[in-house]
Coordinates of C-alpha atoms and ligand atoms in Angstrom, one line a residue:
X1 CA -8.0 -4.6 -33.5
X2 CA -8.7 -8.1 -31.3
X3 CA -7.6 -6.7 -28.0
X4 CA -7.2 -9.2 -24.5
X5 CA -6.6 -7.7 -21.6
X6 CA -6.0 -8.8 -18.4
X7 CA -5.7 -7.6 -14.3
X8 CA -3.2 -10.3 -12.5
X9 CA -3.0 -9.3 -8.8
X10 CA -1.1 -11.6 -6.3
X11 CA -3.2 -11.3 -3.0
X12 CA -0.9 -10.5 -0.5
X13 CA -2.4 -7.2 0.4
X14 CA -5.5 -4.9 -0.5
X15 CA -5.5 -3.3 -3.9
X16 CA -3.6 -0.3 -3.7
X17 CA -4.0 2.8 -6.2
X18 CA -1.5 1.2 -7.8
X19 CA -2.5 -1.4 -8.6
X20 CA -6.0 -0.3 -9.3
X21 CA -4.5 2.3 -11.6
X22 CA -3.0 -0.9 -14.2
X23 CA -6.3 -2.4 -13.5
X24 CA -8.2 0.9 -14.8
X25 CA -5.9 1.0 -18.0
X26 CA -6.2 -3.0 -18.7
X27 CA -9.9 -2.5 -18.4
X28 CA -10.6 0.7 -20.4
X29 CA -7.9 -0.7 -23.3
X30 CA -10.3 -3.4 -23.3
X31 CA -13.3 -1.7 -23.5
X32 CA -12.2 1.1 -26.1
X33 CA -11.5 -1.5 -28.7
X34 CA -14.2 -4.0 -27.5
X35 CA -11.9 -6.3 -26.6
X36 CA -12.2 -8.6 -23.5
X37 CA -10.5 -7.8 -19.7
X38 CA -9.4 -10.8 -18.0
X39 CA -9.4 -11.5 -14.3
X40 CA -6.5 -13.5 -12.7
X41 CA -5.5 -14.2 -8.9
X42 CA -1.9 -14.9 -9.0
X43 CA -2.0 -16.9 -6.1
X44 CA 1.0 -19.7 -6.1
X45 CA 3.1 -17.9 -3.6
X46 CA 1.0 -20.5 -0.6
X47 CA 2.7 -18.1 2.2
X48 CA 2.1 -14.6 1.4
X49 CA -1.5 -15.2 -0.7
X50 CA -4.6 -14.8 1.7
X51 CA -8.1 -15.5 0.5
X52 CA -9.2 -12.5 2.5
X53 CA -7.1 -10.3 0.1
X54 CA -8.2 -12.1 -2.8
X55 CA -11.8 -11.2 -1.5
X56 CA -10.9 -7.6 -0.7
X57 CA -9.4 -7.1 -4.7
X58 CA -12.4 -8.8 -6.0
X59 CA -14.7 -6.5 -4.2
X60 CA -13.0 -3.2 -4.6
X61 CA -12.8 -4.1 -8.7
X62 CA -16.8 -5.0 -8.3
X63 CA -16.9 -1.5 -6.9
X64 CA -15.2 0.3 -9.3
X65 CA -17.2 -1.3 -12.1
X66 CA -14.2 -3.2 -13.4
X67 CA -16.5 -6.0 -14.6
X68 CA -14.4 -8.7 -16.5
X69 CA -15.3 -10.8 -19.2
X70 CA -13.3 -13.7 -18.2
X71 CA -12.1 -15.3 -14.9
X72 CA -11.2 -14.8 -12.0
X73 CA -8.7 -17.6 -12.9
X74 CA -7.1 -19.0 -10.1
X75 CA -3.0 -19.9 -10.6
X76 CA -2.8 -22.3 -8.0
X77 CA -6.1 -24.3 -9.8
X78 CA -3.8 -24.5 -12.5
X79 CA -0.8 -26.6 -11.4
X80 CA -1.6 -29.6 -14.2
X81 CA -1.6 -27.1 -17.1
X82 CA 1.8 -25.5 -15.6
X83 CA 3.3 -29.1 -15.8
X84 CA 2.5 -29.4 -19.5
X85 CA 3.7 -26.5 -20.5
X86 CA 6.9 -27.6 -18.7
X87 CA 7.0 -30.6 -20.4
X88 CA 6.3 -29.6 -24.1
X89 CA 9.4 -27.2 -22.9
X90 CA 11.6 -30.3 -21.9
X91 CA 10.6 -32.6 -25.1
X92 CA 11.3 -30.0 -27.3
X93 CA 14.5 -29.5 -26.3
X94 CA 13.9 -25.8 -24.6
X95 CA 14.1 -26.9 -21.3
X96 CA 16.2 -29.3 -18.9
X97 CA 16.6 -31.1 -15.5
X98 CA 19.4 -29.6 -13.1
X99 CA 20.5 -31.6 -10.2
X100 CA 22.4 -28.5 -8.8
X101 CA 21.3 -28.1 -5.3
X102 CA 20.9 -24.5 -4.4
X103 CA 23.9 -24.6 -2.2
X104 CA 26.0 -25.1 -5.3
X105 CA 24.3 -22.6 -7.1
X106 CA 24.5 -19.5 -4.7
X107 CA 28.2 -20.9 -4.9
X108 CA 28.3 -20.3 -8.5
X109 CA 26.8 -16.6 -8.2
X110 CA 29.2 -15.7 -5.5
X111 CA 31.8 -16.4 -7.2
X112 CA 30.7 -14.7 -10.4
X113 CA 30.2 -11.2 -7.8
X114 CA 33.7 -12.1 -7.1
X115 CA 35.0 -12.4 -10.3
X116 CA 32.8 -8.5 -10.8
X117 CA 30.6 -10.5 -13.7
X118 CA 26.6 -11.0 -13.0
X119 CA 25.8 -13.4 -10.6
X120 CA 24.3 -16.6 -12.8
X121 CA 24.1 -20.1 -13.1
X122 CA 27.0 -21.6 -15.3
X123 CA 24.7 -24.1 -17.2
X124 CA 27.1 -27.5 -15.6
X125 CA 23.3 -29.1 -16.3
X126 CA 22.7 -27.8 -19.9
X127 CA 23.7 -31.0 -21.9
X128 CA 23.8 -33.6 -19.4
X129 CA 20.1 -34.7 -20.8
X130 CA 19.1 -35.7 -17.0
X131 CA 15.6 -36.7 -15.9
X132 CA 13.5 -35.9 -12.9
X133 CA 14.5 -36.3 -9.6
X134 CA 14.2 -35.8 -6.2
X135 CA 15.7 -32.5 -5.5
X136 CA 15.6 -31.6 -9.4
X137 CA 14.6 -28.8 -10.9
X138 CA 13.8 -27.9 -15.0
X139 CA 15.7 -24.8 -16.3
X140 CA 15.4 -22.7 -19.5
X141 CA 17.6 -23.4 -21.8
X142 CA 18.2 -19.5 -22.8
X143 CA 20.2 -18.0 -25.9
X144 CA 24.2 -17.5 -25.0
X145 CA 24.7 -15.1 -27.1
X146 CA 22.4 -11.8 -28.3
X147 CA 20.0 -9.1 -27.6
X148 CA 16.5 -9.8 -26.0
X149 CA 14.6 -7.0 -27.7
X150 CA 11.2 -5.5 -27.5
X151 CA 9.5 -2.5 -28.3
X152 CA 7.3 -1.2 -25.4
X153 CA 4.3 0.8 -25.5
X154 CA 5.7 3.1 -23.0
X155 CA 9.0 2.7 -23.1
X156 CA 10.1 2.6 -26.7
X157 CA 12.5 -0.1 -27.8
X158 CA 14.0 -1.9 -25.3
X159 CA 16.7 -4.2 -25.1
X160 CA 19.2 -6.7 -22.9
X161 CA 22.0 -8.7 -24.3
X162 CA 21.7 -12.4 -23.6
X163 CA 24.8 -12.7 -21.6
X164 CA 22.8 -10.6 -18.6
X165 CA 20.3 -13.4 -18.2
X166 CA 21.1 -16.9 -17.1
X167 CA 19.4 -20.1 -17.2
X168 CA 16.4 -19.4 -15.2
X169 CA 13.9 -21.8 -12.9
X170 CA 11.0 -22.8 -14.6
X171 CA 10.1 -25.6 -12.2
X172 CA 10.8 -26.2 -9.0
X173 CA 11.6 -29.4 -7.1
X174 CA 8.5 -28.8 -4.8
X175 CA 6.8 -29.2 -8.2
X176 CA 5.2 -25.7 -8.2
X177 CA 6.0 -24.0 -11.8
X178 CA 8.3 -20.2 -11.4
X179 CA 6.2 -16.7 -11.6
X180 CA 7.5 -15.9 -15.2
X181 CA 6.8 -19.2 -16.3
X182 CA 3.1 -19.4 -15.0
X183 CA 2.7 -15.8 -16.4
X184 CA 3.7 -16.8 -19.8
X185 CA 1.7 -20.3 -19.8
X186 CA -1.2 -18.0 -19.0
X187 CA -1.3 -15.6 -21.1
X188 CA -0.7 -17.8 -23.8
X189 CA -3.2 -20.5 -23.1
X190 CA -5.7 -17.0 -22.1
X191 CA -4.8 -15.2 -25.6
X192 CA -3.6 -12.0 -24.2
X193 CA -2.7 -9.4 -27.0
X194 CA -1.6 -7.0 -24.3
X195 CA 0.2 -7.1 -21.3
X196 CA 0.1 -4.1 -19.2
X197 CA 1.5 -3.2 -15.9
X198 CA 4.1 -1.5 -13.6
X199 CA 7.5 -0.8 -14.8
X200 CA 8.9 -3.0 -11.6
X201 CA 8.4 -5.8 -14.4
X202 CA 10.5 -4.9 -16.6
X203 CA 13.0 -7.1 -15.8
X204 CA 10.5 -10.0 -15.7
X205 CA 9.6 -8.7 -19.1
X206 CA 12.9 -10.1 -20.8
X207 CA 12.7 -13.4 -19.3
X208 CA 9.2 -13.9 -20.4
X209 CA 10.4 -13.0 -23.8
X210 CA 12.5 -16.1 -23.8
X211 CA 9.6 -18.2 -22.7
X212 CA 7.4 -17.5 -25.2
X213 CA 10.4 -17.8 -28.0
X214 CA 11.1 -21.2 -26.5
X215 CA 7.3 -21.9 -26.5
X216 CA 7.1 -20.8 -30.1
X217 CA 4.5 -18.1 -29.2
X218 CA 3.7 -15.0 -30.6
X219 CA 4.5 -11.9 -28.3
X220 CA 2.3 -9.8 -27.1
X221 CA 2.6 -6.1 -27.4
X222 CA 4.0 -5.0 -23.3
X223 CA 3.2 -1.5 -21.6
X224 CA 4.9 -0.8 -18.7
X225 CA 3.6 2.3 -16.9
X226 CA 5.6 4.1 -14.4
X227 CA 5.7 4.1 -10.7
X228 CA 3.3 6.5 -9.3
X229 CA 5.2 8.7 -6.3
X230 CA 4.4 10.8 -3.6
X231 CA 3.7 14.9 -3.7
X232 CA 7.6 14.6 -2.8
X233 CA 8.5 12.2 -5.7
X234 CA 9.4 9.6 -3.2
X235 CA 7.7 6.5 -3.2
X236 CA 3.8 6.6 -3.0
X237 CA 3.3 5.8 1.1
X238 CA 0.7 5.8 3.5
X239 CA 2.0 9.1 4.5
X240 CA 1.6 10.8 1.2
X241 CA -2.0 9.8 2.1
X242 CA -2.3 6.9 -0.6
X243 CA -5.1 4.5 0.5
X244 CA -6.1 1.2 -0.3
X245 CA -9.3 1.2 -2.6
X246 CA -11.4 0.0 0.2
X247 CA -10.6 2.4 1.9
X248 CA -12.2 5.4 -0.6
X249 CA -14.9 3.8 -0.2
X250 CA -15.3 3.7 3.2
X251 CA -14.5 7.7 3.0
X252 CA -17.2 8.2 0.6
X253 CA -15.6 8.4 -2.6
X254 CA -16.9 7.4 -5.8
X255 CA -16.1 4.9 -8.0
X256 CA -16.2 7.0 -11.1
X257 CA -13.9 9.8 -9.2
X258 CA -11.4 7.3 -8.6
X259 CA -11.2 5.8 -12.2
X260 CA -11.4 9.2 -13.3
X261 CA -8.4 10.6 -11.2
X262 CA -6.2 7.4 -11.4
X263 CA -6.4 7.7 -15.2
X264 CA -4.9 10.6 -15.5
X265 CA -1.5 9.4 -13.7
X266 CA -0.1 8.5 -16.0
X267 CA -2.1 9.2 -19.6
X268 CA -3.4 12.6 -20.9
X269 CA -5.8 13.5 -23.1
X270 CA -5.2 17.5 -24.3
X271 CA -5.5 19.1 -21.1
X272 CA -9.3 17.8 -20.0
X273 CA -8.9 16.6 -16.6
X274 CA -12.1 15.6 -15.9
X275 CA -14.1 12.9 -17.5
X276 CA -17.3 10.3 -17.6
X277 CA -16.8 6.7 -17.8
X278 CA -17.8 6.5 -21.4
X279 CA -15.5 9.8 -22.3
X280 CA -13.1 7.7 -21.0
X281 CA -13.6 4.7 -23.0
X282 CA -14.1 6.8 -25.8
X283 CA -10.7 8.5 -25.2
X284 CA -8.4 5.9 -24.1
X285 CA -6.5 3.9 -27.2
X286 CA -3.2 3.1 -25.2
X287 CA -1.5 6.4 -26.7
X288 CA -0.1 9.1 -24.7
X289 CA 0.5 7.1 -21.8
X290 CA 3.1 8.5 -19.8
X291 CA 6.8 7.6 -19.8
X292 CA 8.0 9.5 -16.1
X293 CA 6.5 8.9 -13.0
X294 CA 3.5 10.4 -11.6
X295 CA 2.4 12.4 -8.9
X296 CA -0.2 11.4 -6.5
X297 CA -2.0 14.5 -4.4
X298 CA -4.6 13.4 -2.3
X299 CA -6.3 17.2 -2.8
X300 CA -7.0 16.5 -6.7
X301 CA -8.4 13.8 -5.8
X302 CA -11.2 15.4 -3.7
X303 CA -11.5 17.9 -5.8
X304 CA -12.4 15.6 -9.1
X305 CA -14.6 14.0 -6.3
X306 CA -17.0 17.0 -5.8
X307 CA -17.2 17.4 -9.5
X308 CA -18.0 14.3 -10.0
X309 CA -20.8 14.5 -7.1
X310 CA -22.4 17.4 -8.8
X311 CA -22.6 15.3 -11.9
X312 CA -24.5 12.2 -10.8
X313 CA -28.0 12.6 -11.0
X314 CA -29.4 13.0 -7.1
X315 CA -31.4 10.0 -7.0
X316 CA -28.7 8.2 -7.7
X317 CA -26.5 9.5 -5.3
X318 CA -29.6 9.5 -2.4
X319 CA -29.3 6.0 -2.9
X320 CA -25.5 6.2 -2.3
X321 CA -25.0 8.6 0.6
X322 CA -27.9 6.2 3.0
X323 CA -25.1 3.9 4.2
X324 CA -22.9 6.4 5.4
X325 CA -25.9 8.1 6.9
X326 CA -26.0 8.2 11.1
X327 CA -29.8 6.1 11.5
X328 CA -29.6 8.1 15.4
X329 CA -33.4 9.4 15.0
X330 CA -33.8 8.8 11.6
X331 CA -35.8 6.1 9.7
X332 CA -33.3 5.3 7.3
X333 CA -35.3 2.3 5.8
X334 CA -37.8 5.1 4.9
X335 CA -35.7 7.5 3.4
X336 CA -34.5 4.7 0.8
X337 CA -38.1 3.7 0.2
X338 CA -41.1 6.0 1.5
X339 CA -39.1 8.9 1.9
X340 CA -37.0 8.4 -1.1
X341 CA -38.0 12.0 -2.7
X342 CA -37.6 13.9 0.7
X343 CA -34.1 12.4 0.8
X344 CA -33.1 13.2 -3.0
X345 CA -34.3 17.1 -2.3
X346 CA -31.9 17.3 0.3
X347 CA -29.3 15.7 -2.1
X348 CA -29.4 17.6 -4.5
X349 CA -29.6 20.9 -2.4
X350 CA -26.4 19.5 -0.7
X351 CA -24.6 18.2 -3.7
X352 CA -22.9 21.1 -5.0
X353 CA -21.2 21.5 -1.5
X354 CA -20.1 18.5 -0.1
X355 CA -17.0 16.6 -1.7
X356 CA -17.5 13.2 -0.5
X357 CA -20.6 11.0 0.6
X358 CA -19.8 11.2 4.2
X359 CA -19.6 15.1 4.1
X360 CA -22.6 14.7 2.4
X361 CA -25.0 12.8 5.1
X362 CA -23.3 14.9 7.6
X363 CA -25.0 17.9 5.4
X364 CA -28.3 16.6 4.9
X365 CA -28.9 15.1 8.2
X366 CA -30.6 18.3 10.2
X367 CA -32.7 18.9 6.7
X368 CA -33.8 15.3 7.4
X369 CA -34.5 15.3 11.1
X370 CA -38.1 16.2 12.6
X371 CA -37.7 19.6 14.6
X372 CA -37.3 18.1 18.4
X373 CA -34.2 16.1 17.4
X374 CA -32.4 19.0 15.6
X375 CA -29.3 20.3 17.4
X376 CA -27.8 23.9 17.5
X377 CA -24.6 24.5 17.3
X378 CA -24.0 26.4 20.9
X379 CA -22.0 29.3 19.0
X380 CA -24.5 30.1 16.5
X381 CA -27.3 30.4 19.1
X382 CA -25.4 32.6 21.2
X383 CA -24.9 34.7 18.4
X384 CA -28.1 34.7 16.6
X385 CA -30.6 34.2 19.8
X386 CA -30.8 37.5 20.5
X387 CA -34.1 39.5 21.8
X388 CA -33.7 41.2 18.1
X389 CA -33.3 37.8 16.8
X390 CA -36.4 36.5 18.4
X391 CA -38.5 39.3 17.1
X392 CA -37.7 38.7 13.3
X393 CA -38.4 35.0 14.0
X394 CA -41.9 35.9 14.9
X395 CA -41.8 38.3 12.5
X396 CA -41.4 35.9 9.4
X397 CA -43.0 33.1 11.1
X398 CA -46.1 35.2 10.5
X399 CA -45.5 36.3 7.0
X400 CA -44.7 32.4 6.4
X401 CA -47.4 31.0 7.5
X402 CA -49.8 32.4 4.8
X403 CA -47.3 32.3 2.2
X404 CA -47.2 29.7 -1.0
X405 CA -44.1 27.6 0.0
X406 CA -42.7 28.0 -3.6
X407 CA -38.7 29.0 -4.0
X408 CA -39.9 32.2 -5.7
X409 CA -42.1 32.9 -3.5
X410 CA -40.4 32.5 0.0
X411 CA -37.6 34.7 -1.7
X412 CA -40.0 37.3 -2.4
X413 CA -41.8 37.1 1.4
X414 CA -38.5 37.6 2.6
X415 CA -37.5 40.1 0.6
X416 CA -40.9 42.0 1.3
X417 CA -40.1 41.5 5.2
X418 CA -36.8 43.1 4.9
X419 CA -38.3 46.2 2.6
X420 CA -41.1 46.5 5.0
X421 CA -39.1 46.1 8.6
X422 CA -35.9 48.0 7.2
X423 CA -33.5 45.1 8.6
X424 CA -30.6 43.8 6.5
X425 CA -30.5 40.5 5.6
X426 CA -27.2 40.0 7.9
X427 CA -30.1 40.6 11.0
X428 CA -32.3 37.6 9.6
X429 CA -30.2 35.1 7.8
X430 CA -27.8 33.8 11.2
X431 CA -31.0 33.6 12.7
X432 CA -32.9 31.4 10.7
X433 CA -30.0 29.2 9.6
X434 CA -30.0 28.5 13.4
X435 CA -33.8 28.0 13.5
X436 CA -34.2 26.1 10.4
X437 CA -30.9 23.7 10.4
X438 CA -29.4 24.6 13.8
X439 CA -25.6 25.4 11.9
X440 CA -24.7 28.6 9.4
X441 CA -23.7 27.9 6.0
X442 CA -25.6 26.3 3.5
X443 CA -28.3 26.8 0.4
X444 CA -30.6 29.4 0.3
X445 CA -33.0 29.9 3.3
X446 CA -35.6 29.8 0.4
X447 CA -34.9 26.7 -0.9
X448 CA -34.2 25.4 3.1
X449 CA -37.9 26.1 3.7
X450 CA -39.4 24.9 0.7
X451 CA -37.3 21.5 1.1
X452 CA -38.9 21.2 5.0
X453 CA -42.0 22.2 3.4
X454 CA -44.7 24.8 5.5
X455 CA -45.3 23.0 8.4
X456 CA -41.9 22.1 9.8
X457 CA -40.8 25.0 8.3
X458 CA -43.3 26.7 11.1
X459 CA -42.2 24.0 13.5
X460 CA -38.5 24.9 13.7
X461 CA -39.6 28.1 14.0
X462 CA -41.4 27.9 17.0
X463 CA -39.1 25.7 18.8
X464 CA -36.0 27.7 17.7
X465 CA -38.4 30.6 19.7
X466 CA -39.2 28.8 22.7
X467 CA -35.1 28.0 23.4
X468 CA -34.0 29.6 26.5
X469 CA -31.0 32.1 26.3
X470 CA -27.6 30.1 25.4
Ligands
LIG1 N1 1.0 -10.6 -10.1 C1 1.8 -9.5 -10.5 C2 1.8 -8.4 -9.6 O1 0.8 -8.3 -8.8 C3 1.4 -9.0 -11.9 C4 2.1 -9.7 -13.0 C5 1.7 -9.2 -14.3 O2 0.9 -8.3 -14.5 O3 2.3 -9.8 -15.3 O4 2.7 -7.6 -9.6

């Protein structure tokens, strides 16, 4: 099947999970069929676009690995090829000049609301075969009578009768072409087989049927997708905890979380909720997208986060977590080149509980520090520091510092020290957490020392000893 594509923001904001949720589906209905994905900045609207948007969308689909095989295309580069469509429109009789100024217009609509009939031009223009003109502006010359029909991926068949749509702007005196008119020239002249997008264009949709009938083109096949809502099926708001795409990433999520999660509102595949960018490819043929609304929750979202953090190899994600890492006493152009191992030990011995990058280099970071610059937290060391404490430090600092500095084998030494001294491991662990990282929680104290290796192993040790009462 020749499948094309394409991803059409206007730039007056950051791209929302919205909007990178069509983008996600354009681009994996592209890739499942090996078809091409097609960039395009829809940027005619002068007042609202801003360049720094159009950079922000660029680089948040750079980030998600929404590479595109075409474009980006800029709309307002192509006024010229507007105009011609415009006029192959007017010569073959499809389109025509209105001298109606506006004021006339919203005259004629008022007095349709009036009448309780849809507001709409009357058509005075239609056969008065006028040119251009200052003040002038070309109008469709759209079907009086019938139904506009279509069958949606989504949606099913969908239909309008003819009546409910009136001659509409395709060309505006300030000689700027209208947004369902440059749509349509576009993806015509871009050959796009599939149009997918929100279900707020709809409405759009049956105007840009009558376009591409007048135009003599072949319609594409159109998905609308449904609106994705808030926990409290209102509409998805800052407050629901929605967030620009830039903004994930400035959390520490990861890309393939985020196509991951935004997938699934909206299409399912059996009940597998979690997925690898190539499952996904391999899985998404444009069936079983949803028809009702989806739910956003800001919780899933983590949650498919930390899986997907366990997944990705720890090299890889050493390489990921250094910009979010604090450099305060630590090298971090070492640890991305000359400490690049000591760094991806600490990953992966942090991976499985952490559900974002930044969580993450918070995690690692007293693994990572030499033993003056670690820092105990004051409640653990006023808890643990005990005189009993003390003595099972020096206790196991001596059994550690002739043992092999092996997982196995620091289990075992400790494991011996407990048989042999009769303490329970509750009288040892806070302890050493407190030496070793200076906070509770985390990995295995064997693992912990065999990450820090023997000597600062020995180092924290001693310094953890020589700390004054809390
Ligand atoms: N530029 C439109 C928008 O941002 C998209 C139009 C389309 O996909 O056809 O809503």
């Amino acid at each position: 099947m020749n499948v094309v594509t394409r991803f059409a923001p206007s730039p007056t904001g950051h791209l929302h999970i919205g909007g990178a949720r069509t983008a996600v589906f354009c681009w994996l209905l592209a890739r499942h069929y090996n078809g091409k994905f097609l960039l395009r900045v829809e940027d005619t609207d002068r007042e609202r676009s801003k360049q720094e948007y159009t950079d922000s969308i660029l680089a948040s689909m750079r980030w998600l690995g929404l590479d595109s095989d075409g474009g980006p295309y800029y709309q307002s580069e192509r006024m010229p090829f507007y105009k011609a469509c415009v006029d192959r429109l007017l010569a073959s009789g499809h389109a025509y000049w209105c001298s109606c100024p506006p004021e006339d217009v919203e005259a004629m609509r008022e007095k349709a609301r009036a009448e309780g009939k849809k507001p709409r031009y009357d058509g005075r223009c239609r056969e008065l075969g006028l040119g251009p003109g200052p003040g002038r502006v070309v109008r469709l010359k759209a079907p009086l009578n019938g139904e506009i029909k279509y069958e949606d991926m989504v949606k099913g068949p969908l239909s309008v009768a003819a009546e409910e749509l009136d001659d509409m702007v395709l060309y505006r005196s300030d000689n700027t072409p209208t947004y369902n008119m440059a749509v349509v020239a576009d993806d015509v002249d871009m050959g796009v087989t599939h149009v997918l997008r929100g279900d707020d264009h709809v409405n759009n949709t049956f105007k840009q049927i009558l376009i591409y009938q007048a135009l003599g083109e072949k319609l594409p096949v159109f998905a609308h997708v449904p609106m994705i809502l808030g926990p409290d099926r209102q509409k998805l708001s800052k407050r629901h905890g929605a967030k620009a795409v830039i903004e994930y990433e400035k959390d520490g999520l990861l890309p393939s979380a985020i196509l991951n999660y935004l997938v699934r509102l909206g299409w399912s595949h059996g009940d597998q909720e979690l997925f690898t960018v190539p499952e996904l490819i391999a899985a998404f043929d444009g069936h079983n997208l949803n028809s009702s609304p989806a739910g956003f929750d800001p919780e899933k979202l983590l949650w498919v986060n930390a899986h997907h953090m366990r997944e990705t190899p720890a090299a890889a994600l050493a390489e990921q977590v250094i910009p979010f890492m604090d450099n305060a006493n630590l090298d971090l152009t070492a640890l991305a080149g000359t400490d690049k191992a000591r760094l991806t030990i600490a990953v992966s011995l942090y991976q499985p509980r952490a559900d974002n990058l930044k969580d993450l280099a918070a995690k690692i970071r007293p693994l990572l520090l030499s033993s003056e610059h670690l820092e105990y937290d004051p409640k653990l060391r006023a808890k643990a520091l005990t005189d009993e404490g003390r003595a099972h430090l020096a206790g196991l600092a001596e059994i550690l510092e002739t043992a092999d500095f092996t997982e196995q084998a620091l289990a075992e030494a400790i494991k011996s020290y407990l048989d042999t001294t009769g303490a329970a491991f509750k009288a040892i662990g806070p302890v050493m957490r407190l030496a070793l990282l200076g906070v509770s929680g985390g990995p295995e104290l064997a693992a912990i020392m065999q990450a820090l290796g023997k000597p600062e192993t020995l180092a924290r040790i001693r310094r953890a000893l020589a700390l004054p009462a809390a």
